[in-house]
């Protein structure tokens, strides 16, 4: 069920124990989720998705956008980025996604509140 859990965890250099501590489950549970021996309940699934800053859909390997066409309102730079991204292997794409998610989090954290 958790198709992307191990890749997300290892990309961030986390041990199963460290992730388990954050989401309040045992290390054995994380191991079982990664090996697809058992599935987490929705509360644990939500905490894992929140920790990595991804959707539950992404975490479980469901990609609702698969097969969608590229919108026509993209700038040339955005289109080049997408086309280059598609040429990366799965691990490289995951790394890029994690980098962009972290940068987005940082931008939100550093944004000035609007008055």
JSON list of C-alpha atoms in Angstrom, two decimals:
[
{"chain": "A", "resi": 1, "resn": "UNK", "atom": "CA", "xyz": [0.00, 0.00, 0.00]},
{"chain": "A", "resi": 2, "resn": "UNK", "atom": "CA", "xyz": [2.70, 2.51, 0.92]},
{"chain": "A", "resi": 3, "resn": "UNK", "atom": "CA", "xyz": [4.45, 2.41, -2.44]},
{"chain": "A", "resi": 4, "resn": "UNK", "atom": "CA", "xyz": [6.65, 5.45, -1.83]},
{"chain": "A", "resi": 5, "resn": "UNK", "atom": "CA", "xyz": [7.34, 5.19, 1.91]},
{"chain": "A", "resi": 6, "resn": "UNK", "atom": "CA", "xyz": [10.77, 3.58, 1.79]},
{"chain": "A", "resi": 7, "resn": "UNK", "atom": "CA", "xyz": [11.97, 5.85, -1.02]},
{"chain": "A", "resi": 8, "resn": "UNK", "atom": "CA", "xyz": [10.84, 8.96, 0.88]},
{"chain": "A", "resi": 9, "resn": "UNK", "atom": "CA", "xyz": [12.41, 7.77, 4.11]},
{"chain": "A", "resi": 10, "resn": "UNK", "atom": "CA", "xyz": [15.76, 6.79, 2.60]},
{"chain": "A", "resi": 11, "resn": "UNK", "atom": "CA", "xyz": [15.94, 9.93, 0.45]},
{"chain": "A", "resi": 12, "resn": "UNK", "atom": "CA", "xyz": [15.84, 11.98, 3.65]},
{"chain": "A", "resi": 13, "resn": "UNK", "atom": "CA", "xyz": [18.36, 9.74, 5.38]},
{"chain": "A", "resi": 14, "resn": "UNK", "atom": "CA", "xyz": [15.88, 8.67, 8.06]},
{"chain": "A", "resi": 15, "resn": "UNK", "atom": "CA", "xyz": [16.05, 5.41, 9.94]},
{"chain": "A", "resi": 16, "resn": "UNK", "atom": "CA", "xyz": [12.90, 3.40, 10.44]},
{"chain": "A", "resi": 17, "resn": "UNK", "atom": "CA", "xyz": [13.23, 4.17, 14.17]},
{"chain": "A", "resi": 18, "resn": "UNK", "atom": "CA", "xyz": [13.34, 7.95, 13.61]},
{"chain": "A", "resi": 19, "resn": "UNK", "atom": "CA", "xyz": [10.24, 7.88, 11.42]},
{"chain": "A", "resi": 20, "resn": "UNK", "atom": "CA", "xyz": [8.49, 5.54, 13.85]},
{"chain": "A", "resi": 21, "resn": "UNK", "atom": "CA", "xyz": [9.17, 7.93, 16.73]},
{"chain": "A", "resi": 22, "resn": "UNK", "atom": "CA", "xyz": [7.67, 10.84, 14.80]},
{"chain": "A", "resi": 23, "resn": "UNK", "atom": "CA", "xyz": [4.51, 9.02, 13.73]},
{"chain": "A", "resi": 24, "resn": "UNK", "atom": "CA", "xyz": [4.13, 7.30, 17.11]},
{"chain": "A", "resi": 25, "resn": "UNK", "atom": "CA", "xyz": [4.38, 3.67, 16.00]},
{"chain": "A", "resi": 26, "resn": "UNK", "atom": "CA", "xyz": [7.00, 0.99, 16.51]},
{"chain": "A", "resi": 27, "resn": "UNK", "atom": "CA", "xyz": [10.00, 0.52, 14.23]},
{"chain": "A", "resi": 28, "resn": "UNK", "atom": "CA", "xyz": [8.55, -2.90, 13.43]},
{"chain": "A", "resi": 29, "resn": "UNK", "atom": "CA", "xyz": [5.38, -1.23, 12.15]},
{"chain": "A", "resi": 30, "resn": "UNK", "atom": "CA", "xyz": [7.37, 0.95, 9.75]},
{"chain": "A", "resi": 31, "resn": "UNK", "atom": "CA", "xyz": [9.20, -2.16, 8.55]},
{"chain": "A", "resi": 32, "resn": "UNK", "atom": "CA", "xyz": [5.88, -3.94, 7.99]},
{"chain": "A", "resi": 33, "resn": "UNK", "atom": "CA", "xyz": [4.45, -0.94, 6.09]},
{"chain": "A", "resi": 34, "resn": "UNK", "atom": "CA", "xyz": [7.51, -0.83, 3.83]},
{"chain": "A", "resi": 35, "resn": "UNK", "atom": "CA", "xyz": [7.36, -4.57, 3.18]},
{"chain": "A", "resi": 36, "resn": "UNK", "atom": "CA", "xyz": [3.60, -4.41, 2.66]},
{"chain": "A", "resi": 37, "resn": "UNK", "atom": "CA", "xyz": [2.98, -6.92, 5.43]},
{"chain": "A", "resi": 38, "resn": "UNK", "atom": "CA", "xyz": [0.39, -4.65, 7.04]},
{"chain": "A", "resi": 39, "resn": "UNK", "atom": "CA", "xyz": [-1.28, -1.31, 6.40]},
{"chain": "A", "resi": 40, "resn": "UNK", "atom": "CA", "xyz": [-1.43, 1.69, 8.72]},
{"chain": "A", "resi": 41, "resn": "UNK", "atom": "CA", "xyz": [-4.70, 3.15, 9.91]},
{"chain": "A", "resi": 42, "resn": "UNK", "atom": "CA", "xyz": [-5.77, 6.52, 8.50]},
{"chain": "A", "resi": 43, "resn": "UNK", "atom": "CA", "xyz": [-4.37, 8.48, 11.46]},
{"chain": "A", "resi": 44, "resn": "UNK", "atom": "CA", "xyz": [-0.89, 7.00, 10.99]},
{"chain": "A", "resi": 45, "resn": "UNK", "atom": "CA", "xyz": [-1.14, 7.39, 7.22]},
{"chain": "A", "resi": 46, "resn": "UNK", "atom": "CA", "xyz": [-1.97, 11.07, 7.70]},
{"chain": "A", "resi": 47, "resn": "UNK", "atom": "CA", "xyz": [0.96, 11.62, 10.08]},
{"chain": "A", "resi": 48, "resn": "UNK", "atom": "CA", "xyz": [3.36, 9.97, 7.63]},
{"chain": "A", "resi": 49, "resn": "UNK", "atom": "CA", "xyz": [2.09, 12.07, 4.71]},
{"chain": "A", "resi": 50, "resn": "UNK", "atom": "CA", "xyz": [2.30, 15.23, 6.83]},
{"chain": "A", "resi": 51, "resn": "UNK", "atom": "CA", "xyz": [5.84, 14.41, 7.92]},
{"chain": "A", "resi": 52, "resn": "UNK", "atom": "CA", "xyz": [7.05, 14.15, 4.32]},
{"chain": "A", "resi": 53, "resn": "UNK", "atom": "CA", "xyz": [4.85, 16.96, 3.05]},
{"chain": "A", "resi": 54, "resn": "UNK", "atom": "CA", "xyz": [3.16, 14.75, 0.47]},
{"chain": "A", "resi": 55, "resn": "UNK", "atom": "CA", "xyz": [-0.42, 13.74, -0.19]},
{"chain": "A", "resi": 56, "resn": "UNK", "atom": "CA", "xyz": [-1.76, 10.39, 0.92]},
{"chain": "A", "resi": 57, "resn": "UNK", "atom": "CA", "xyz": [-2.37, 9.66, -2.78]},
{"chain": "A", "resi": 58, "resn": "UNK", "atom": "CA", "xyz": [1.34, 10.12, -3.47]},
{"chain": "A", "resi": 59, "resn": "UNK", "atom": "CA", "xyz": [2.34, 8.09, -0.44]},
{"chain": "A", "resi": 60, "resn": "UNK", "atom": "CA", "xyz": [0.28, 5.09, -1.53]},
{"chain": "A", "resi": 61, "resn": "UNK", "atom": "CA", "xyz": [1.41, 5.35, -5.16]},
{"chain": "A", "resi": 62, "resn": "UNK", "atom": "CA", "xyz": [-1.84, 6.65, -6.59]},
{"chain": "A", "resi": 63, "resn": "UNK", "atom": "CA", "xyz": [-1.20, 9.37, -9.16]},
{"chain": "A", "resi": 64, "resn": "UNK", "atom": "CA", "xyz": [-4.49, 11.00, -10.13]},
{"chain": "A", "resi": 65, "resn": "UNK", "atom": "CA", "xyz": [-2.65, 13.24, -12.61]},
{"chain": "A", "resi": 66, "resn": "UNK", "atom": "CA", "xyz": [-1.21, 10.33, -14.60]},
{"chain": "A", "resi": 67, "resn": "UNK", "atom": "CA", "xyz": [-2.13, 10.63, -18.22]},
{"chain": "A", "resi": 68, "resn": "UNK", "atom": "CA", "xyz": [-3.19, 14.26, -18.01]},
{"chain": "A", "resi": 69, "resn": "UNK", "atom": "CA", "xyz": [-2.02, 16.58, -20.75]},
{"chain": "A", "resi": 70, "resn": "UNK", "atom": "CA", "xyz": [0.33, 19.45, -20.03]},
{"chain": "A", "resi": 71, "resn": "UNK", "atom": "CA", "xyz": [-1.67, 22.67, -19.61]},
{"chain": "A", "resi": 72, "resn": "UNK", "atom": "CA", "xyz": [-1.25, 25.12, -22.49]},
{"chain": "A", "resi": 73, "resn": "UNK", "atom": "CA", "xyz": [-0.74, 28.14, -20.23]},
{"chain": "A", "resi": 74, "resn": "UNK", "atom": "CA", "xyz": [2.81, 27.18, -19.18]},
{"chain": "A", "resi": 75, "resn": "UNK", "atom": "CA", "xyz": [5.72, 29.50, -19.75]},
{"chain": "A", "resi": 76, "resn": "UNK", "atom": "CA", "xyz": [8.63, 28.27, -21.85]},
{"chain": "A", "resi": 77, "resn": "UNK", "atom": "CA", "xyz": [10.71, 27.82, -18.67]},
{"chain": "A", "resi": 78, "resn": "UNK", "atom": "CA", "xyz": [7.95, 25.74, -17.01]},
{"chain": "A", "resi": 79, "resn": "UNK", "atom": "CA", "xyz": [7.57, 23.57, -20.10]},
{"chain": "A", "resi": 80, "resn": "UNK", "atom": "CA", "xyz": [11.35, 22.97, -20.32]},
{"chain": "A", "resi": 81, "resn": "UNK", "atom": "CA", "xyz": [11.36, 22.03, -16.64]},
{"chain": "A", "resi": 82, "resn": "UNK", "atom": "CA", "xyz": [8.60, 19.46, -17.14]},
{"chain": "A", "resi": 83, "resn": "UNK", "atom": "CA", "xyz": [10.19, 17.98, -20.25]},
{"chain": "A", "resi": 84, "resn": "UNK", "atom": "CA", "xyz": [13.59, 17.71, -18.54]},
{"chain": "A", "resi": 85, "resn": "UNK", "atom": "CA", "xyz": [11.98, 16.21, -15.42]},
{"chain": "A", "resi": 86, "resn": "UNK", "atom": "CA", "xyz": [10.36, 13.48, -17.51]},
{"chain": "A", "resi": 87, "resn": "UNK", "atom": "CA", "xyz": [13.79, 12.38, -18.73]},
{"chain": "A", "resi": 88, "resn": "UNK", "atom": "CA", "xyz": [15.03, 11.66, -15.19]},
{"chain": "A", "resi": 89, "resn": "UNK", "atom": "CA", "xyz": [14.89, 8.17, -13.71]},
{"chain": "A", "resi": 90, "resn": "UNK", "atom": "CA", "xyz": [12.50, 7.44, -10.82]},
{"chain": "A", "resi": 91, "resn": "UNK", "atom": "CA", "xyz": [15.06, 8.08, -8.08]},
{"chain": "A", "resi": 92, "resn": "UNK", "atom": "CA", "xyz": [16.10, 11.39, -9.63]},
{"chain": "A", "resi": 93, "resn": "UNK", "atom": "CA", "xyz": [12.46, 12.46, -9.96]},
{"chain": "A", "resi": 94, "resn": "UNK", "atom": "CA", "xyz": [11.84, 11.59, -6.31]},
{"chain": "A", "resi": 95, "resn": "UNK", "atom": "CA", "xyz": [14.89, 13.62, -5.28]},
{"chain": "A", "resi": 96, "resn": "UNK", "atom": "CA", "xyz": [13.69, 16.60, -7.31]},
{"chain": "A", "resi": 97, "resn": "UNK", "atom": "CA", "xyz": [10.19, 16.33, -5.82]},
{"chain": "A", "resi": 98, "resn": "UNK", "atom": "CA", "xyz": [11.60, 16.26, -2.30]},
{"chain": "A", "resi": 99, "resn": "UNK", "atom": "CA", "xyz": [13.82, 19.27, -3.04]},
{"chain": "A", "resi": 100, "resn": "UNK", "atom": "CA", "xyz": [10.92, 21.28, -4.46]},
{"chain": "A", "resi": 101, "resn": "UNK", "atom": "CA", "xyz": [8.65, 20.32, -1.54]},
{"chain": "A", "resi": 102, "resn": "UNK", "atom": "CA", "xyz": [11.29, 21.45, 0.95]},
{"chain": "A", "resi": 103, "resn": "UNK", "atom": "CA", "xyz": [11.83, 24.73, -0.91]},
{"chain": "A", "resi": 104, "resn": "UNK", "atom": "CA", "xyz": [8.06, 25.32, -0.97]},
{"chain": "A", "resi": 105, "resn": "UNK", "atom": "CA", "xyz": [7.83, 24.66, 2.78]},
{"chain": "A", "resi": 106, "resn": "UNK", "atom": "CA", "xyz": [10.71, 27.08, 3.38]},
{"chain": "A", "resi": 107, "resn": "UNK", "atom": "CA", "xyz": [9.04, 29.75, 1.25]},
{"chain": "A", "resi": 108, "resn": "UNK", "atom": "CA", "xyz": [5.76, 29.38, 3.14]},
{"chain": "A", "resi": 109, "resn": "UNK", "atom": "CA", "xyz": [7.55, 29.53, 6.47]},
{"chain": "A", "resi": 110, "resn": "UNK", "atom": "CA", "xyz": [9.47, 32.67, 5.47]},
{"chain": "A", "resi": 111, "resn": "UNK", "atom": "CA", "xyz": [6.53, 34.42, 3.82]},
{"chain": "A", "resi": 112, "resn": "UNK", "atom": "CA", "xyz": [5.42, 37.66, 5.38]},
{"chain": "A", "resi": 113, "resn": "UNK", "atom": "CA", "xyz": [1.84, 37.58, 6.68]},
{"chain": "A", "resi": 114, "resn": "UNK", "atom": "CA", "xyz": [-0.52, 39.69, 4.60]},
{"chain": "A", "resi": 115, "resn": "UNK", "atom": "CA", "xyz": [-2.31, 42.46, 6.41]}
]
